[in-house]
Structure formats: structure tokens, C-alpha cells
Amino acid sequence: MALFSSRREGVPHLPLHVLLLGFTLFTLYPILWVVSLAFSGRQSLALSTLPESPTAMDRLRAVIPWPETWSLSNFTSVLTDQPFARWVLNSVIISTGTTVVGVFVACTAAYAFSRFKFPGQRAGLMAFLVSQMFPGTLMLIPLYIILVQWLGLGSSRLGLIIVYATTSIPFSVWMLKGYFDTIPKDLEEAALMEGASVSRIFWSIILPLAKPALSVTALFSFMTAWNEFILAATFMDQEAMYTAPVGLRFFVGGFSQQWGYFAAGAILVSVPVVVLFLFLQKYLVSGLTAGSVKG
């Protein structure tokens, strides 16, 4: 009887599992195409060649992302025949600089908004929130005037670091402030009674306790700078200073369509983010949930 009841309870879950499996396959199908195209050694989108009189099975094989032969030629060509390695290095430097500068400034600002009372505190938080309501392309023209014409930082890594760090600060401040609000103030009061200064409390107590939120914020800042295309394509007018997303677009243009190189480059660009995700995985859930408790 118990076995029968457990089966009856498990029946309604079957359609849900089938639906989730279908969505999973639908999501993975484009990724399988990119991986298969990158390892096919070809530049054509067709992974297999159809015979003169194709059957239904031949047509089915044509849409299944599985190459006839596996090769690493696309990866070797991208890394040796193209300046793709330099573009990836530019992305690493810019994304790392953006993460360090943005998270450092956001930490100090979020701690001030969380612990201190000062004139304009609420207005400052609302200004950060309102700035996130506008698309990034709205600031493209003023940023170009300030960065290129006034500061002379066009086609430079420092210029992109400044732009990316500035645009990531509002989100980072709100994220970190929500986490700082969950840290008990009793810890700071006890440290003050022991003679610790405010800066010592911030560096030795608050930041170690906020490690999950710092990890999540740093990950989002890194990913934003790593994947950004429009600002990098606008400010970088020298080929040697391209970032990886900007460099990928030259593999597929109006005169040449090197889809194999594009797929191989896309996989290489995805590897650092995947590794960073795996490294910070243990902090993701706790950092996201705790940072959303208060705001």
C-alpha cells in the first residue's frame, strides 16, 4: 500500500521532469553546436556533408551537432595565426583592474552607507539606484567626450578600467550594503571598547566576515568587464588593444566568415569565467541570499 501511494505521489512529477529535461536540452543545443564546430576543424556551419540523394537519417545527422572528424586546428590557428592571445591578455588586465578598483571603492562606500549617518545618505543611495535604470549606451557619447577628448585615454587599458569600474560601483554598493547591514554592530562596539580604530575594524573584522558578498560582487564585476562589447569597440581603435569580445567579431564579417575560428575563440573566452565560477562556487549562494536581506 505504501509503495502504491508513493508511486501515485510520484506520477505528477513526471511531466515536470520531462518539461525540465526539454528546456535543458533546448539550452544545451546551441552550446553543443559551438563546441562541435570548434573541434571540427572546418569553417562551415555544416558539420557533415549530405550525399546527393539524402535520406531522412542523413538529414537528421546534419542537424545533430557532431563533427565527422575531431581536430584542434581551429584552436591552434586562433592562438598562433591571429593576435587572439593578446586580446585575451587585454581582457584579463582590464577585467582584473576593474574588479580591484570597483570592489575597493564600493566596499568603502557601502560601509559608510551602512554604518554612518550623514547628510545626503538617502539621496546618494537613490542616485545609485536610479543610475541603474538607464541603459549603458545612454552614456556612450558623454563617456567618449570625457575619456577620449578631455583625458586622452582613448584606446588604452586604463581608460576602460576607469569606465567599467565607475559603471559597476552602483550595483556593487547596493550589494555590499545589504550584506554589511546583516553583520551585527555589537562586534564593532566590542572592538571599539578594546581600543581598535574604525579603519582597523573595517579591515580586520568587517571585510573577513563579508567574504561571501565580496566574492559575488567581484565575480559580477569581472564578468561585466569581461563580456562588455559596445564600450570596448567604441573606445579601442587600435587592433593591438582590442579585448576578446571585440576581437571575436573580426572572425565573422561581410567578406569572410570563419565560424570555426569564432567558435574556438568563444570557448577560449568562456574558460576563465567558468574557472572563476567553480572557484567561487561555495560563496555564491550565501553571498546572494545574505545581500538581499536588507537594502
PDB file of N, CA, C and O in Angstrom, residues 167-199:
ATOM      1  N   THR A 167      31.012  52.381 -13.762  1.00  0.00           N
ATOM      2  CA  THR A 167      29.658  51.889 -14.044  1.00  0.00           C
ATOM      3  C   THR A 167      29.258  50.704 -13.168  1.00  0.00           C
ATOM      4  O   THR A 167      28.061  50.427 -13.020  1.00  0.00           O
ATOM      5  N   SER A 168      30.228  49.999 -12.603  1.00  0.00           N
ATOM      6  CA  SER A 168      29.894  48.852 -11.748  1.00  0.00           C
ATOM      7  C   SER A 168      29.716  49.227 -10.282  1.00  0.00           C
ATOM      8  O   SER A 168      29.215  48.412  -9.493  1.00  0.00           O
ATOM      9  N   ILE A 169      30.106  50.432  -9.906  1.00  0.00           N
ATOM     10  CA  ILE A 169      30.053  50.834  -8.496  1.00  0.00           C
ATOM     11  C   ILE A 169      28.626  50.868  -7.950  1.00  0.00           C
ATOM     12  O   ILE A 169      28.384  50.386  -6.826  1.00  0.00           O
ATOM     13  N   PRO A 170      27.630  51.438  -8.641  1.00  0.00           N
ATOM     14  CA  PRO A 170      26.278  51.475  -8.044  1.00  0.00           C
ATOM     15  C   PRO A 170      25.742  50.109  -7.644  1.00  0.00           C
ATOM     16  O   PRO A 170      25.233  49.933  -6.521  1.00  0.00           O
ATOM     17  N   PHE A 171      25.838  49.122  -8.551  1.00  0.00           N
ATOM     18  CA  PHE A 171      25.363  47.780  -8.199  1.00  0.00           C
ATOM     19  C   PHE A 171      26.167  47.198  -7.044  1.00  0.00           C
ATOM     20  O   PHE A 171      25.601  46.580  -6.127  1.00  0.00           O
ATOM     21  N   SER A 172      27.477  47.376  -7.071  1.00  0.00           N
ATOM     22  CA  SER A 172      28.328  46.817  -6.017  1.00  0.00           C
ATOM     23  C   SER A 172      28.025  47.446  -4.665  1.00  0.00           C
ATOM     24  O   SER A 172      28.032  46.757  -3.636  1.00  0.00           O
ATOM     25  N   VAL A 173      27.755  48.743  -4.646  1.00  0.00           N
ATOM     26  CA  VAL A 173      27.453  49.408  -3.379  1.00  0.00           C
ATOM     27  C   VAL A 173      26.162  48.856  -2.774  1.00  0.00           C
ATOM     28  O   VAL A 173      26.098  48.540  -1.577  1.00  0.00           O
ATOM     29  N   TRP A 174      25.122  48.705  -3.583  1.00  0.00           N
ATOM     30  CA  TRP A 174      23.867  48.167  -3.066  1.00  0.00           C
ATOM     31  C   TRP A 174      24.031  46.718  -2.616  1.00  0.00           C
ATOM     32  O   TRP A 174      23.461  46.297  -1.601  1.00  0.00           O
ATOM     33  N   MET A 175      24.798  45.955  -3.345  1.00  0.00           N
ATOM     34  CA  MET A 175      25.017  44.558  -2.984  1.00  0.00           C
ATOM     35  C   MET A 175      25.757  44.447  -1.646  1.00  0.00           C
ATOM     36  O   MET A 175      25.355  43.673  -0.752  1.00  0.00           O
ATOM     37  N   LEU A 176      26.813  45.207  -1.486  1.00  0.00           N
ATOM     38  CA  LEU A 176      27.629  45.116  -0.273  1.00  0.00           C
ATOM     39  C   LEU A 176      26.932  45.764   0.913  1.00  0.00           C
ATOM     40  O   LEU A 176      27.076  45.288   2.050  1.00  0.00           O
ATOM     41  N   LYS A 177      26.207  46.844   0.681  1.00  0.00           N
ATOM     42  CA  LYS A 177      25.492  47.485   1.795  1.00  0.00           C
ATOM     43  C   LYS A 177      24.476  46.521   2.404  1.00  0.00           C
ATOM     44  O   LYS A 177      24.323  46.443   3.632  1.00  0.00           O
ATOM     45  N   GLY A 178      23.766  45.779   1.548  1.00  0.00           N
ATOM     46  CA  GLY A 178      22.817  44.811   2.071  1.00  0.00           C
ATOM     47  C   GLY A 178      23.476  43.762   2.933  1.00  0.00           C
ATOM     48  O   GLY A 178      22.887  43.295   3.922  1.00  0.00           O
ATOM     49  N   TYR A 179      24.711  43.382   2.593  1.00  0.00           N
ATOM     50  CA  TYR A 179      25.406  42.383   3.406  1.00  0.00           C
ATOM     51  C   TYR A 179      25.968  43.010   4.680  1.00  0.00           C
ATOM     52  O   TYR A 179      25.929  42.397   5.754  1.00  0.00           O
ATOM     53  N   PHE A 180      26.514  44.218   4.585  1.00  0.00           N
ATOM     54  CA  PHE A 180      27.040  44.886   5.780  1.00  0.00           C
ATOM     55  C   PHE A 180      25.944  45.108   6.813  1.00  0.00           C
ATOM     56  O   PHE A 180      26.216  45.093   8.023  1.00  0.00           O
ATOM     57  N   ASP A 181      24.705  45.341   6.353  1.00  0.00           N
ATOM     58  CA  ASP A 181      23.606  45.543   7.294  1.00  0.00           C
ATOM     59  C   ASP A 181      23.309  44.294   8.118  1.00  0.00           C
ATOM     60  O   ASP A 181      22.736  44.391   9.208  1.00  0.00           O
ATOM     61  N   THR A 182      23.657  43.117   7.611  1.00  0.00           N
ATOM     62  CA  THR A 182      23.393  41.870   8.340  1.00  0.00           C
ATOM     63  C   THR A 182      24.474  41.550   9.368  1.00  0.00           C
ATOM     64  O   THR A 182      24.276  40.656  10.190  1.00  0.00           O
ATOM     65  N   ILE A 183      25.597  42.240   9.325  1.00  0.00           N
ATOM     66  CA  ILE A 183      26.673  42.000  10.300  1.00  0.00           C
ATOM     67  C   ILE A 183      26.325  42.736  11.596  1.00  0.00           C
ATOM     68  O   ILE A 183      26.083  43.949  11.579  1.00  0.00           O
ATOM     69  N   PRO A 184      26.285  42.058  12.736  1.00  0.00           N
ATOM     70  CA  PRO A 184      25.905  42.724  13.992  1.00  0.00           C
ATOM     71  C   PRO A 184      26.862  43.861  14.352  1.00  0.00           C
ATOM     72  O   PRO A 184      28.085  43.729  14.236  1.00  0.00           O
ATOM     73  N   LYS A 185      26.278  44.955  14.805  1.00  0.00           N
ATOM     74  CA  LYS A 185      27.095  46.094  15.223  1.00  0.00           C
ATOM     75  C   LYS A 185      27.781  45.841  16.559  1.00  0.00           C
ATOM     76  O   LYS A 185      28.713  46.576  16.928  1.00  0.00           O
ATOM     77  N   ASP A 186      27.317  44.825  17.277  1.00  0.00           N
ATOM     78  CA  ASP A 186      27.952  44.521  18.565  1.00  0.00           C
ATOM     79  C   ASP A 186      29.423  44.169  18.403  1.00  0.00           C
ATOM     80  O   ASP A 186      30.239  44.453  19.290  1.00  0.00           O
ATOM     81  N   LEU A 187      29.778  43.539  17.297  1.00  0.00           N
ATOM     82  CA  LEU A 187      31.182  43.208  17.065  1.00  0.00           C
ATOM     83  C   LEU A 187      32.036  44.461  16.972  1.00  0.00           C
ATOM     84  O   LEU A 187      33.136  44.514  17.532  1.00  0.00           O
ATOM     85  N   GLU A 188      31.532  45.465  16.283  1.00  0.00           N
ATOM     86  CA  GLU A 188      32.296  46.710  16.150  1.00  0.00           C
ATOM     87  C   GLU A 188      32.357  47.462  17.482  1.00  0.00           C
ATOM     88  O   GLU A 188      33.400  48.051  17.811  1.00  0.00           O
ATOM     89  N   GLU A 189      31.255  47.458  18.219  1.00  0.00           N
ATOM     90  CA  GLU A 189      31.260  48.137  19.517  1.00  0.00           C
ATOM     91  C   GLU A 189      32.242  47.475  20.484  1.00  0.00           C
ATOM     92  O   GLU A 189      32.939  48.156  21.246  1.00  0.00           O
ATOM     93  N   ALA A 190      32.290  46.134  20.449  1.00  0.00           N
ATOM     94  CA  ALA A 190      33.253  45.441  21.312  1.00  0.00           C
ATOM     95  C   ALA A 190      34.684  45.762  20.905  1.00  0.00           C
ATOM     96  O   ALA A 190      35.573  45.947  21.757  1.00  0.00           O
ATOM     97  N   ALA A 191      34.939  45.843  19.604  1.00  0.00           N
ATOM     98  CA  ALA A 191      36.282  46.186  19.143  1.00  0.00           C
ATOM     99  C   ALA A 191      36.651  47.614  19.510  1.00  0.00           C
ATOM    100  O   ALA A 191      37.807  47.903  19.852  1.00  0.00           O
ATOM    101  N   LEU A 192      35.673  48.541  19.441  1.00  0.00           N
ATOM    102  CA  LEU A 192      35.953  49.920  19.845  1.00  0.00           C
ATOM    103  C   LEU A 192      36.301  50.007  21.326  1.00  0.00           C
ATOM    104  O   LEU A 192      37.191  50.774  21.732  1.00  0.00           O
ATOM    105  N   MET A 193      35.625  49.209  22.143  1.00  0.00           N
ATOM    106  CA  MET A 193      35.935  49.207  23.577  1.00  0.00           C
ATOM    107  C   MET A 193      37.326  48.651  23.843  1.00  0.00           C
ATOM    108  O   MET A 193      37.971  49.012  24.851  1.00  0.00           O
ATOM    109  N   GLU A 194      37.815  47.785  22.959  1.00  0.00           N
ATOM    110  CA  GLU A 194      39.162  47.240  23.113  1.00  0.00           C
ATOM    111  C   GLU A 194      40.226  48.175  22.562  1.00  0.00           C
ATOM    112  O   GLU A 194      41.416  47.867  22.619  1.00  0.00           O
ATOM    113  N   GLY A 195      39.819  49.307  21.994  1.00  0.00           N
ATOM    114  CA  GLY A 195      40.778  50.294  21.513  1.00  0.00           C
ATOM    115  C   GLY A 195      41.065  50.243  20.029  1.00  0.00           C
ATOM    116  O   GLY A 195      41.983  50.924  19.559  1.00  0.00           O
ATOM    117  N   ALA A 196      40.307  49.448  19.267  1.00  0.00           N
ATOM    118  CA  ALA A 196      40.538  49.358  17.822  1.00  0.00           C
ATOM    119  C   ALA A 196      39.964  50.587  17.122  1.00  0.00           C
ATOM    120  O   ALA A 196      38.925  51.122  17.520  1.00  0.00           O
ATOM    121  N   SER A 197      40.648  51.043  16.095  1.00  0.00           N
ATOM    122  CA  SER A 197      40.179  52.188  15.321  1.00  0.00           C
ATOM    123  C   SER A 197      39.137  51.732  14.305  1.00  0.00           C
ATOM    124  O   SER A 197      38.940  50.531  14.067  1.00  0.00           O
ATOM    125  N   VAL A 198      38.465  52.711  13.675  1.00  0.00           N
ATOM    126  CA  VAL A 198      37.437  52.384  12.687  1.00  0.00           C
ATOM    127  C   VAL A 198      38.048  51.685  11.482  1.00  0.00           C
ATOM    128  O   VAL A 198      37.487  50.714  10.949  1.00  0.00           O
ATOM    129  N   SER A 199      39.213  52.153  11.048  1.00  0.00           N
ATOM    130  CA  SER A 199      39.873  51.510   9.904  1.00  0.00           C
ATOM    131  C   SER A 199      40.306  50.091  10.233  1.00  0.00           C
ATOM    132  O   SER A 199      40.196  49.183   9.396  1.00  0.00           O
TER     133      SER A 199
END
